[in-house]
Backbone as CSV, one residue per row, in Angstrom:
resi,resn,N_x,N_y,N_z,CA_x,CA_y,CA_z,C_x,C_y,C_z
1,MET,0.517,-1.304,0.237,-0.410,0.338,0.432,0.739,1.113,-0.347
2,LEU,-0.134,2.289,-1.001,1.497,3.803,-0.967,1.497,4.167,-0.584
3,LEU,2.074,5.560,0.449,0.839,6.107,0.633,1.962,7.874,0.553
4,VAL,1.529,9.079,0.553,1.645,9.818,-0.136,1.109,11.263,1.055
5,SER,2.536,11.579,1.394,2.350,12.977,1.979,2.876,14.067,1.630
6,LEU,2.590,15.311,2.844,2.600,16.794,2.194,3.202,17.389,2.903
7,ALA,4.599,16.611,3.537,5.356,17.600,4.532,6.163,18.847,4.066
8,SER,5.741,19.848,5.513,6.149,20.989,6.094,6.002,22.085,4.840
9,ARG,4.435,21.914,4.346,4.470,22.933,3.863,3.570,24.870,4.619
10,ARG,4.249,25.267,3.543,4.415,27.551,4.391,2.964,27.404,4.391
11,VAL,2.611,28.288,5.941,1.454,28.652,6.306,1.757,30.070,7.390
12,SER,0.134,30.190,6.905,0.363,32.361,7.707,-0.527,31.850,9.415
13,SER,-0.833,30.202,9.129,-1.995,30.663,10.670,-0.651,29.837,11.899
14,VAL,-0.865,29.931,12.324,0.625,29.705,14.110,-0.420,28.617,14.114
15,ASP,-2.374,28.464,14.281,-2.267,27.197,14.669,-2.205,26.147,13.099
16,ASN,-1.984,26.183,12.272,-1.037,25.343,11.884,-0.832,24.603,11.689
17,ILE,0.314,25.229,12.581,1.554,24.317,12.594,1.690,23.801,14.183
18,PHE,1.456,23.772,14.928,0.742,23.599,16.074,-0.051,21.919,15.923
19,ASN,-1.099,22.032,14.712,-1.782,21.309,15.170,-1.540,19.741,14.435
20,GLY,-0.056,19.868,14.121,1.052,18.526,13.667,0.087,17.349,11.586
21,THR,0.387,17.219,11.963,-0.217,16.703,10.272,-2.121,16.117,10.819
22,ASN,-2.327,16.417,9.741,-3.886,16.445,9.223,-4.764,15.420,8.447
23,LYS,-4.967,14.033,8.736,-5.273,12.886,7.955,-6.434,13.137,6.519
24,ILE,-6.502,12.516,5.285,-7.953,12.132,4.962,-7.555,11.489,4.530
25,LYS,-9.204,10.376,4.794,-8.782,9.552,4.759,-9.305,8.879,2.915
26,ILE,-8.122,7.883,2.642,-8.866,7.597,1.561,-9.425,6.591,1.146
27,SER,-8.521,5.667,1.851,-10.038,4.063,2.019,-8.862,4.221,3.437
28,PRO,-9.479,2.256,3.566,-9.121,1.520,5.390,-8.077,1.535,5.999
29,ASN,-7.235,0.932,4.525,-5.319,1.572,5.415,-4.717,2.540,4.308
30,LEU,-5.694,3.398,4.014,-4.231,4.863,3.115,-4.860,5.944,3.134
31,TYR,-3.260,6.468,3.541,-4.019,8.656,4.500,-3.663,9.066,2.961
32,PHE,-4.142,9.980,3.112,-3.110,11.158,1.764,-2.581,12.364,3.298
33,LYS,-1.717,11.665,4.055,-0.746,13.157,4.627,-0.535,14.486,4.064
34,ILE,-1.105,14.717,5.005,-1.206,16.565,4.929,-0.189,17.582,6.538
35,ARG,1.955,17.174,5.891,1.823,17.840,8.307,2.429,19.322,7.589
36,TYR,1.600,20.902,8.596,2.443,21.985,8.734,3.340,22.348,9.086
37,LYS,4.397,22.723,8.891,4.873,23.299,8.950,5.720,25.094,8.637
38,SER,6.279,25.320,9.081,7.013,27.310,7.648,8.389,26.505,7.823
39,ASP,8.659,25.427,7.364,10.048,25.754,5.718,9.171,25.372,4.821
40,ASP,9.692,24.139,3.697,9.837,24.011,2.168,8.336,22.610,3.237
41,VAL,8.696,22.601,1.746,7.996,21.085,0.922,8.459,20.033,0.151
42,VAL,8.055,19.038,1.586,9.238,17.793,1.155,7.663,16.643,0.366
43,VAL,7.508,16.513,-0.710,6.284,15.246,-0.959,6.946,14.056,-1.435
44,LYS,6.429,13.321,-0.080,7.149,11.691,-0.401,6.483,11.149,-0.095
45,ILE,6.061,9.764,-1.672,5.009,9.035,-2.222,6.246,7.786,-1.402
46,ASN,5.838,6.515,-0.233,6.399,5.885,0.074,7.701,6.075,0.224
47,ASP,9.176,5.800,-0.395,9.738,5.432,0.179,10.899,6.527,-0.685
48,ILE,10.244,7.462,-1.609,10.719,8.634,-2.287,9.992,9.668,-1.618
49,SER,11.161,10.133,-1.997,11.146,11.758,-1.490,12.151,13.058,-1.901
50,LYS,11.400,13.814,-2.148,11.687,15.016,-2.561,11.369,16.984,-1.686
51,LYS,12.257,16.911,-2.155,12.475,18.396,-1.682,12.319,20.119,-3.322
52,ILE,10.710,20.011,-2.612,10.197,20.958,-3.469,10.377,22.553,-3.155
53,LYS,10.287,22.996,-4.974,10.702,24.688,-4.840,9.561,24.782,-4.836
54,SER,9.736,26.439,-4.352,8.576,27.396,-4.767,8.618,27.585,-6.361
55,PRO,7.577,28.240,-6.581,7.634,28.110,-8.483,7.276,29.295,-8.151
56,LYS,8.576,29.815,-9.457,9.343,31.405,-9.819,7.759,31.939,-10.410
57,ASN,6.803,31.363,-11.176,5.973,32.066,-11.922,4.729,30.452,-11.216
58,PRO,4.005,31.294,-10.675,3.039,30.216,-9.967,1.339,29.623,-11.306
59,GLU,1.620,30.582,-11.998,0.804,31.006,-13.429,1.008,29.607,-14.833
60,TYR,2.109,29.075,-14.306,2.676,27.817,-15.399,2.525,27.213,-13.983
61,VAL,1.947,26.521,-13.188,1.464,24.761,-12.784,0.199,25.216,-12.929
62,PRO,-0.101,23.528,-12.860,-0.685,22.947,-13.934,-2.426,23.003,-11.602
63,ARG,-3.232,22.906,-12.009,-3.664,23.441,-10.753,-5.865,22.496,-11.138
64,LYS,-6.001,21.314,-9.884,-6.700,21.493,-9.607,-7.129,19.347,-10.807
65,TYR,-5.551,18.955,-11.633,-5.604,17.315,-11.868,-5.365,16.636,-10.569
66,LEU,-4.884,16.608,-9.845,-4.496,16.094,-8.400,-6.115,15.804,-7.664
67,LEU,-6.093,14.919,-7.815,-7.719,14.592,-6.817,-7.187,14.158,-5.226
68,LYS,-8.427,14.226,-4.789,-8.056,14.280,-3.264,-7.441,13.165,-2.605
69,ASN,-8.159,12.248,-3.525,-9.068,10.585,-3.772,-7.957,9.771,-4.211
70,PRO,-6.092,9.658,-4.770,-6.307,9.119,-5.480,-5.926,6.846,-5.292
71,ASN,-5.990,6.488,-6.554,-6.723,4.855,-6.055,-5.104,4.621,-6.382
72,GLN,-4.643,3.521,-6.093,-3.899,2.553,-5.800,-2.773,2.653,-7.012
73,GLU,-3.388,2.193,-8.139,-2.983,2.471,-9.851,-1.824,4.067,-9.976
74,THR,-2.421,4.868,-9.410,-2.289,6.733,-9.812,-1.016,6.071,-9.183
75,LEU,-0.728,6.374,-7.924,0.251,6.580,-7.142,0.973,5.729,-6.868
76,ARG,1.636,5.427,-8.164,2.444,4.333,-8.177,2.740,4.511,-9.557
77,HIS,2.543,4.619,-10.372,2.504,5.788,-11.616,2.911,6.969,-10.475
78,LEU,2.286,8.382,-9.786,3.070,8.976,-10.322,4.497,9.093,-9.093
79,ARG,4.783,8.029,-7.627,6.028,7.454,-7.297,7.563,7.134,-8.374
80,TRP,6.308,6.152,-9.111,7.886,6.129,-10.642,7.786,7.315,-11.250
81,MET,7.070,8.961,-11.382,7.564,9.916,-11.889,8.149,10.754,-11.317
82,LEU,8.550,10.482,-9.112,8.712,11.043,-8.389,10.688,10.942,-8.514
83,GLN,10.634,9.325,-9.093,11.678,8.744,-9.239,12.866,9.092,-10.293
84,LYS,12.132,8.732,-11.153,12.090,9.205,-13.223,13.205,10.997,-12.409
85,ASP,12.568,11.893,-12.180,12.192,13.500,-11.753,13.289,14.145,-11.276
86,ILE,13.640,12.307,-9.943,15.113,12.933,-9.265,16.066,12.222,-9.376
87,LEU,16.194,11.847,-10.464,17.346,10.561,-11.097,17.723,11.934,-12.075
88,GLY,16.227,12.427,-12.404,16.363,13.711,-14.091,16.707,13.020,-15.017
89,GLN,15.905,12.089,-14.988,15.266,11.594,-16.313,14.718,12.299,-16.643
90,ASP,14.702,11.575,-18.520,13.526,11.934,-19.184,12.342,10.644,-19.254
91,MET,11.732,11.883,-20.114,9.475,10.220,-19.056,9.460,9.996,-20.918
92,PHE,8.525,9.438,-20.597,7.583,8.956,-22.180,6.371,8.282,-21.705
93,LEU,5.820,8.917,-20.867,3.915,7.867,-20.879,4.030,7.612,-21.851
94,MET,3.077,6.436,-21.718,3.038,5.662,-23.512,1.660,5.170,-23.483
95,GLY,1.001,4.665,-24.114,-0.923,3.658,-23.268,-2.086,4.449,-24.851
96,ALA,-3.002,4.168,-24.828,-4.039,4.492,-25.159,-4.687,5.418,-25.745
97,PRO,-5.414,5.539,-26.649,-5.776,7.461,-26.670,-6.679,7.670,-26.042
98,GLY,-6.160,9.258,-25.308,-7.430,9.541,-24.466,-6.783,9.903,-23.304
99,LEU,-6.965,10.340,-22.117,-6.629,11.407,-21.666,-5.805,11.594,-20.149
100,ARG,-5.615,9.841,-20.279,-5.787,9.546,-19.204,-3.522,10.070,-18.769
101,ARG,-2.707,10.265,-19.712,-1.588,9.725,-19.841,-1.274,11.846,-19.706
102,ARG,-2.061,12.273,-19.915,-2.602,14.174,-19.780,-1.847,14.861,-18.362
103,ASN,-3.352,14.080,-18.083,-4.472,14.291,-16.514,-3.393,14.050,-15.363
104,LEU,-3.130,12.294,-15.230,-1.285,11.918,-15.361,-0.253,13.205,-14.767
105,ALA,0.642,13.561,-16.042,1.598,14.317,-15.977,0.597,16.008,-15.652
106,MET,-0.635,16.559,-15.810,-0.237,17.483,-15.180,-0.126,17.501,-13.924
107,ALA,-0.932,15.616,-12.977,-1.026,15.595,-11.881,-0.191,15.387,-10.294
108,PHE,1.107,15.112,-11.726,2.396,15.376,-11.313,3.468,16.795,-11.052
109,LEU,2.881,17.369,-11.907,3.186,18.757,-11.921,2.225,19.875,-10.382
110,GLU,1.424,19.092,-10.589,0.635,19.651,-9.105,1.197,19.195,-8.028
111,LEU,1.571,18.525,-8.025,1.896,17.315,-6.783,3.124,17.946,-6.601
112,THR,4.305,18.702,-7.387,5.619,18.781,-7.489,5.400,20.621,-7.485
113,GLU,4.926,21.089,-7.827,4.486,22.651,-8.128,5.326,22.528,-9.041
114,ARG,5.424,22.317,-10.344,6.656,22.286,-11.924,5.997,22.780,-12.601
115,GLU,6.110,24.283,-13.168,5.849,24.870,-14.163,5.948,24.164,-15.728
116,VAL,5.067,24.461,-16.651,4.786,23.578,-17.369,4.948,23.997,-18.916
117,GLU,5.348,23.597,-20.165,5.717,24.245,-21.245,5.123,22.586,-22.219
118,VAL,3.558,23.503,-22.236,3.406,22.301,-23.416,3.779,22.291,-24.993
119,ILE,4.169,21.339,-26.065,4.416,21.365,-27.883,3.520,19.968,-28.069
120,ALA,2.507,20.338,-28.844,1.452,19.523,-29.010,2.148,19.114,-30.936
121,LEU,3.189,17.898,-30.773,3.371,17.487,-32.273,3.018,17.570,-32.767
122,SER,2.713,17.793,-34.472,2.497,17.209,-35.621,2.824,17.501,-36.606
123,ARG,1.646,16.900,-38.252,3.014,16.828,-38.969,3.562,18.312,-39.777
124,ASP,3.196,19.120,-38.754,3.404,20.865,-38.915,4.339,21.171,-39.039
125,THR,4.629,20.948,-37.410,5.825,21.241,-36.022,6.600,21.071,-37.453
126,THR,7.779,22.246,-37.087,8.577,22.799,-37.752,9.569,23.350,-36.170
127,GLU,11.055,23.065,-36.986,12.718,24.101,-36.296,12.063,25.215,-34.664
128,ALA,10.794,25.659,-36.721,10.995,27.230,-35.628,9.809,27.075,-34.246
129,ASP,8.970,25.773,-34.492,7.835,25.748,-33.743,8.173,24.723,-32.029
130,LEU,9.343,24.992,-32.347,10.666,23.484,-30.852,11.641,24.955,-30.138
131,LYS,11.821,25.789,-31.171,13.027,27.201,-31.106,13.026,28.430,-31.151
132,GLN,13.195,29.615,-31.702,12.401,31.015,-32.099,11.503,30.732,-33.405
133,ARG,10.407,31.846,-33.325,9.742,32.379,-34.362,10.512,33.649,-34.469
134,LYS,10.479,33.914,-35.781,10.412,35.373,-36.980,9.739,36.610,-36.062
135,GLU,9.061,37.388,-35.654,8.369,38.470,-35.804,8.042,40.072,-35.860
136,ILE,7.599,40.661,-37.053,7.465,42.090,-37.342,7.045,42.683,-36.007
137,GLN,7.299,43.610,-35.313,7.334,44.616,-33.661,7.513,46.298,-34.639
138,SER,6.574,47.293,-35.253,7.104,48.252,-34.776,8.243,48.267,-37.204
139,GLY,7.866,47.669,-37.101,8.435,47.227,-38.129,10.415,46.708,-38.107
140,THR,10.529,45.554,-37.762,11.995,45.411,-37.082,11.733,43.841,-36.336
141,ALA,12.511,43.163,-37.117,12.720,41.658,-36.814,13.045,41.593,-35.175
142,HIS,12.127,40.070,-34.469,12.657,39.415,-33.531,12.596,38.776,-33.389
143,TYR,13.370,37.709,-33.117,13.616,36.492,-32.175,12.005,36.959,-30.626
144,HIS,11.164,35.303,-30.772,11.057,35.344,-29.731,10.921,33.785,-29.463
145,ASP,11.062,33.358,-28.003,11.612,32.394,-27.774,10.206,31.517,-27.555
146,GLN,10.117,30.116,-27.955,9.237,29.505,-28.003,9.438,29.141,-26.597
147,SER,8.584,26.978,-26.405,7.834,26.479,-25.148,8.895,25.492,-25.071
148,ALA,9.947,25.298,-26.293,11.092,23.914,-26.356,12.062,25.325,-25.651
149,LEU,13.469,26.015,-25.856,13.570,26.751,-25.517,13.522,27.710,-23.729
150,ARG,12.322,28.045,-24.011,11.336,28.079,-22.298,11.184,27.749,-20.941
151,ALA,11.019,26.380,-21.358,11.346,25.189,-20.474,12.665,25.394,-20.089
152,ALA,13.277,24.883,-20.762,14.411,24.736,-20.811,15.528,26.214,-20.177
153,THR,15.269,27.208,-20.434,15.677,27.941,-19.457,15.260,28.382,-17.580
154,ASN,14.319,28.322,-18.655,13.937,28.311,-16.581,12.951,26.953,-15.937
155,GLY,13.382,25.998,-16.411,13.654,24.503,-15.025,12.649,24.613,-15.515
156,ARG,11.358,24.656,-16.358,10.157,23.847,-15.808,10.656,21.954,-16.424
157,ILE,8.849,21.921,-16.529,8.968,20.975,-17.265,8.220,20.626,-18.934
158,LEU,8.507,20.367,-19.672,8.057,20.772,-20.948,7.254,18.974,-22.015
159,ILE,6.605,19.253,-21.327,5.280,18.342,-22.325,4.974,18.919,-23.961
160,LEU,5.779,17.474,-24.324,5.822,17.095,-26.081,4.688,15.634,-25.978
161,GLU,3.446,16.259,-27.086,2.286,15.465,-26.674,1.682,15.463,-28.323
162,GLY,1.901,13.932,-28.232,2.242,13.260,-29.419,3.339,12.884,-30.060
163,ILE,4.110,12.660,-29.513,5.931,12.149,-29.412,5.809,10.735,-31.107
164,GLU,4.785,10.270,-31.251,4.640,8.852,-32.125,4.983,10.473,-33.019
165,LYS,4.231,12.099,-33.489,3.994,12.396,-34.946,5.192,13.097,-35.359
166,ALA,6.686,12.866,-34.599,7.073,13.573,-34.977,7.846,13.057,-36.421
167,GLU,8.283,14.189,-37.225,8.770,14.091,-38.330,10.365,14.304,-37.758
168,ARG,10.762,13.513,-39.412,12.493,13.694,-40.104,13.278,14.725,-39.172
169,ASN,12.176,15.750,-39.456,12.870,17.140,-39.446,13.910,17.901,-38.215
170,VAL,12.010,17.321,-36.660,12.916,17.971,-35.374,13.398,16.381,-34.350
171,LEU,14.150,15.638,-35.534,14.505,14.468,-35.111,15.477,15.397,-34.253
172,PRO,16.166,15.720,-34.671,18.081,16.062,-34.035,17.951,16.975,-33.687
173,ILE,16.792,18.151,-33.715,16.863,19.589,-32.516,16.221,18.519,-31.449
174,LEU,15.262,17.875,-31.652,14.741,16.804,-29.697,15.610,15.702,-29.606
175,ASN,16.362,14.868,-30.422,18.024,14.514,-29.787,18.920,15.518,-29.138
176,ASN,19.185,15.704,-29.663,19.835,16.796,-29.401,19.139,17.383,-27.850
177,LEU,19.116,17.820,-27.215,18.022,18.650,-26.004,17.811,17.828,-25.901
178,LEU,17.598,16.174,-26.154,17.259,15.234,-24.531,18.870,14.618,-24.096
179,GLU,19.579,14.341,-25.330,20.206,14.153,-25.184,21.971,14.915,-23.976
180,ASN,21.913,15.968,-24.511,23.062,17.430,-24.671,22.574,18.472,-24.229
181,ARG,21.281,17.950,-24.264,20.753,19.632,-23.272,21.344,20.424,-23.775
182,GLU,21.704,19.975,-24.866,21.463,21.756,-26.013,20.999,21.987,-27.549
183,MET,21.687,23.536,-27.884,20.371,23.852,-29.077,20.378,25.427,-29.657
184,HIS,21.122,24.824,-31.250,21.704,25.959,-31.086,20.327,27.235,-31.559
185,LEU,20.503,28.575,-31.201,19.179,29.079,-31.246,19.925,30.321,-32.342
186,GLU,18.929,30.239,-33.590,18.422,31.028,-34.954,19.460,32.851,-34.061
187,ASP,19.494,33.059,-33.171,20.098,34.001,-33.284,20.887,34.283,-32.466
188,GLY,21.982,33.558,-32.981,23.390,33.693,-32.729,23.516,32.604,-30.860
189,ARG,22.378,32.737,-30.275,23.229,31.422,-28.771,23.246,30.615,-28.660
190,PHE,23.654,29.797,-28.221,23.599,28.577,-27.590,23.260,28.718,-26.349
191,LEU,22.329,26.969,-26.509,22.110,26.107,-25.049,22.838,25.229,-25.209
192,ILE,23.600,25.683,-23.841,24.571,24.642,-23.100,24.456,23.125,-21.389
193,PRO,24.315,22.821,-20.999,24.209,21.612,-19.939,24.419,22.909,-18.333
194,ALA,23.848,23.040,-17.404,24.486,23.916,-16.485,25.586,23.039,-15.799
195,SER,25.614,22.238,-16.030,26.992,20.906,-15.872,28.331,21.665,-16.181
196,ARG,28.130,22.083,-17.828,28.697,22.802,-18.776,29.508,24.272,-17.872
197,TYR,27.916,25.360,-18.870,28.502,25.902,-17.811,28.446,26.408,-17.096
198,ASP,28.830,26.012,-15.760,29.454,25.764,-13.909,30.274,25.549,-14.349
199,LYS,31.223,24.630,-15.325,32.046,24.802,-15.450,33.332,25.695,-15.664
200,LEU,32.950,26.198,-17.018,32.904,27.339,-17.470,33.284,28.023,-17.453
201,LEU,31.515,28.322,-16.055,31.991,30.134,-15.773,33.435,30.294,-14.594
202,LYS,33.908,29.099,-13.197,34.745,28.873,-12.637,35.751,29.323,-13.557
203,GLU,36.709,28.843,-14.623,37.797,29.283,-15.503,37.463,30.805,-16.196
204,HIS,36.223,31.778,-16.534,36.156,33.281,-17.769,35.476,33.094,-16.518
205,SER,35.101,34.406,-16.837,34.035,35.729,-16.318,32.616,35.261,-17.412
206,GLN,31.838,35.882,-16.260,30.521,36.224,-16.643,30.384,36.966,-18.294
207,GLU,30.423,38.511,-17.535,30.717,39.221,-19.358,31.778,38.334,-20.340
208,GLU,32.610,36.920,-20.734,32.596,36.502,-21.358,31.884,35.625,-21.697
209,LEU,31.169,34.787,-21.030,30.661,33.916,-21.289,29.518,33.940,-22.083
210,ASP,28.510,35.621,-22.071,27.353,37.085,-22.460,28.066,37.639,-24.177
211,THR,29.604,37.751,-24.310,29.758,37.740,-25.556,30.127,36.372,-27.012
212,TRP,30.092,35.565,-26.108,29.928,33.341,-26.664,28.998,33.787,-27.147
213,ARG,27.604,34.034,-25.807,26.494,33.821,-26.415,26.140,32.781,-25.873
214,LEU,26.363,32.508,-24.987,26.227,30.715,-24.534,24.120,31.137,-22.862
215,VAL,24.091,29.807,-23.269,22.335,30.371,-22.264,22.620,29.059,-21.438
216,ARG,23.540,29.162,-19.704,22.101,27.786,-19.335,20.919,27.518,-19.489
217,VAL,20.615,26.041,-19.641,19.949,25.538,-19.327,20.220,24.885,-17.604
218,SER,18.853,25.249,-17.371,18.557,24.599,-15.955,18.656,22.883,-16.162
219,GLU,19.071,23.162,-14.417,19.430,21.760,-13.949,18.154,20.328,-13.363
220,ASP,17.209,21.903,-13.464,15.819,20.907,-12.451,15.083,20.974,-14.597
221,PHE,15.168,20.992,-15.761,14.328,21.090,-16.636,14.188,19.567,-17.168
222,ARG,13.333,19.259,-17.154,13.283,18.023,-17.948,11.770,17.622,-19.143
223,VAL,11.798,16.557,-19.266,10.420,16.126,-20.775,10.353,15.048,-20.249
224,ILE,8.017,15.092,-20.559,7.832,14.222,-20.164,7.129,14.266,-21.763
225,ALA,7.421,13.315,-22.093,6.484,13.126,-23.938,5.134,12.020,-22.916
226,LEU,4.715,11.986,-24.698,3.106,11.584,-24.292,3.382,10.170,-26.078
227,GLY,2.588,10.129,-25.502,2.339,9.086,-27.209,1.311,8.032,-26.586
228,ILE,1.209,7.256,-27.972,0.369,5.884,-28.002,1.980,4.495,-28.506
229,PRO,1.540,3.841,-28.399,1.784,2.478,-29.114,1.799,1.771,-30.545
230,ALA,2.945,2.702,-31.773,2.010,2.167,-32.892,3.634,1.261,-33.155
231,PRO,2.320,0.054,-34.790,2.101,0.749,-34.611,0.520,-0.499,-34.797
232,ARG,0.422,-0.566,-33.692,-0.784,-0.659,-32.944,-2.481,0.225,-33.143
233,TYR,-1.248,1.897,-33.136,-2.978,2.864,-33.453,-1.957,2.945,-34.754
234,PRO,-2.770,4.584,-35.197,-2.694,5.446,-36.334,-0.695,6.344,-36.104
235,GLY,-0.257,5.734,-36.344,0.968,6.518,-35.649,1.989,5.901,-36.582
236,HIS,3.521,7.097,-36.411,4.337,6.021,-36.136,5.653,5.966,-35.593
237,PRO,6.400,4.175,-34.959,7.311,4.450,-34.881,8.739,4.677,-34.360
238,LEU,8.603,5.132,-33.050,9.800,5.831,-32.162,11.015,5.620,-32.965
239,ASP,10.950,6.919,-33.437,13.005,6.495,-34.257,13.652,5.865,-32.519
240,PRO,13.967,5.424,-33.757,15.585,4.115,-31.523,16.026,5.652,-31.104
241,PRO,16.637,6.408,-31.642,17.738,7.536,-31.790,16.705,7.783,-30.120
242,LEU,15.306,8.929,-31.189,14.606,9.396,-30.119,13.848,8.789,-28.510
243,ARG,13.467,6.664,-29.080,13.343,6.087,-27.992,13.632,6.458,-26.927
244,SER,15.535,6.013,-27.678,16.632,5.543,-25.940,16.789,5.952,-25.644
245,ARG,15.812,8.228,-25.390,16.580,9.087,-24.628,15.104,9.315,-23.176
246,PHE,14.835,8.332,-23.182,13.676,8.572,-22.335,13.238,7.243,-21.549
247,GLN,12.291,6.860,-20.589,12.660,5.868,-19.223,11.062,5.544,-19.985
248,ALA,10.518,4.916,-20.210,8.948,4.564,-20.821,7.596,3.890,-19.301
249,ARG,6.958,3.738,-19.231,6.341,3.392,-18.487,4.659,3.665,-18.930
250,HIS,4.646,1.942,-19.276,2.994,1.883,-20.397,1.852,2.349,-18.823
251,ILE,0.790,3.176,-19.636,-0.520,4.214,-18.806,-1.402,2.981,-19.619
252,SER,-2.040,2.960,-18.590,-3.065,1.120,-19.144,-4.010,2.267,-18.634
253,PRO,-5.929,1.927,-19.614,-6.555,2.117,-19.065,-6.771,1.460,-17.074
254,PRO,-7.703,1.945,-16.092,-7.818,1.484,-15.678,-9.398,0.414,-14.811
255,ASN,-8.835,-0.457,-14.569,-10.161,-0.915,-14.346,-10.714,-1.156,-13.713
256,TYR,-12.046,-2.168,-13.369,-13.275,-1.805,-12.372,-12.528,-1.453,-11.149
257,GLU,-11.980,-2.561,-10.258,-11.437,-3.287,-9.658,-10.102,-1.196,-9.028
258,VAL,-10.114,-1.090,-10.161,-8.926,0.128,-9.401,-9.813,1.342,-9.324
259,SER,-10.947,1.326,-10.082,-11.935,2.818,-10.507,-12.582,2.870,-9.132
260,GLN,-12.865,1.730,-8.396,-13.202,1.510,-7.512,-12.591,1.205,-5.526
261,SER,-11.095,1.566,-6.061,-10.440,1.678,-4.243,-10.354,2.783,-4.534
């Protein structure tokens, strides 16, 4: 039996700090525990726990996806996702068409207070949809960052909806971003992983790195891909290099016993 606890949530009421632990009964043997303190938030699912950072932009955090009474199957999925997030691995949620995979990803983001960026891949998706688009403002061309770039630089979760629809023209960009955390931008900047950027910062000044137009990819950046098994369903089988970048998990539809638990 899995257990979820949200420990050390910031509250303004002094009474809540001294009230100890509030329990919400989910089933006879399962409780959803919330312990109030004036410190940081720690999310724990069974034996997996992680300290939660406060989001810089709360409006990017999904809301109303996390159920108050999650069943055991949902808790197992959330525990697996929390474990992969701690390990710094990108995830691929695979399952039948429907809302379950997306709702599960959004519930995980709500649980961990993570900001989200979403890209719906299709045949018409181009490099500009992942990196930058050139737009005209007041007669001058400007480059505007797109979802993948914003997620990488701000440490958000990038959700790739319909990963099996990715065309060959965007696969090199996705592979390089997933494996190396690198991306060459149209305005001359270049994304590099946080470890390499911090190493260069010890040897060079911030002004030099800015002159080289290097951009740091946040260590909190993660990718969650949502897709369907192909060719069981219409779509293209995943490219082997792209498939190897993810830790995959099959999200099966809930049966009657699970939905009633």
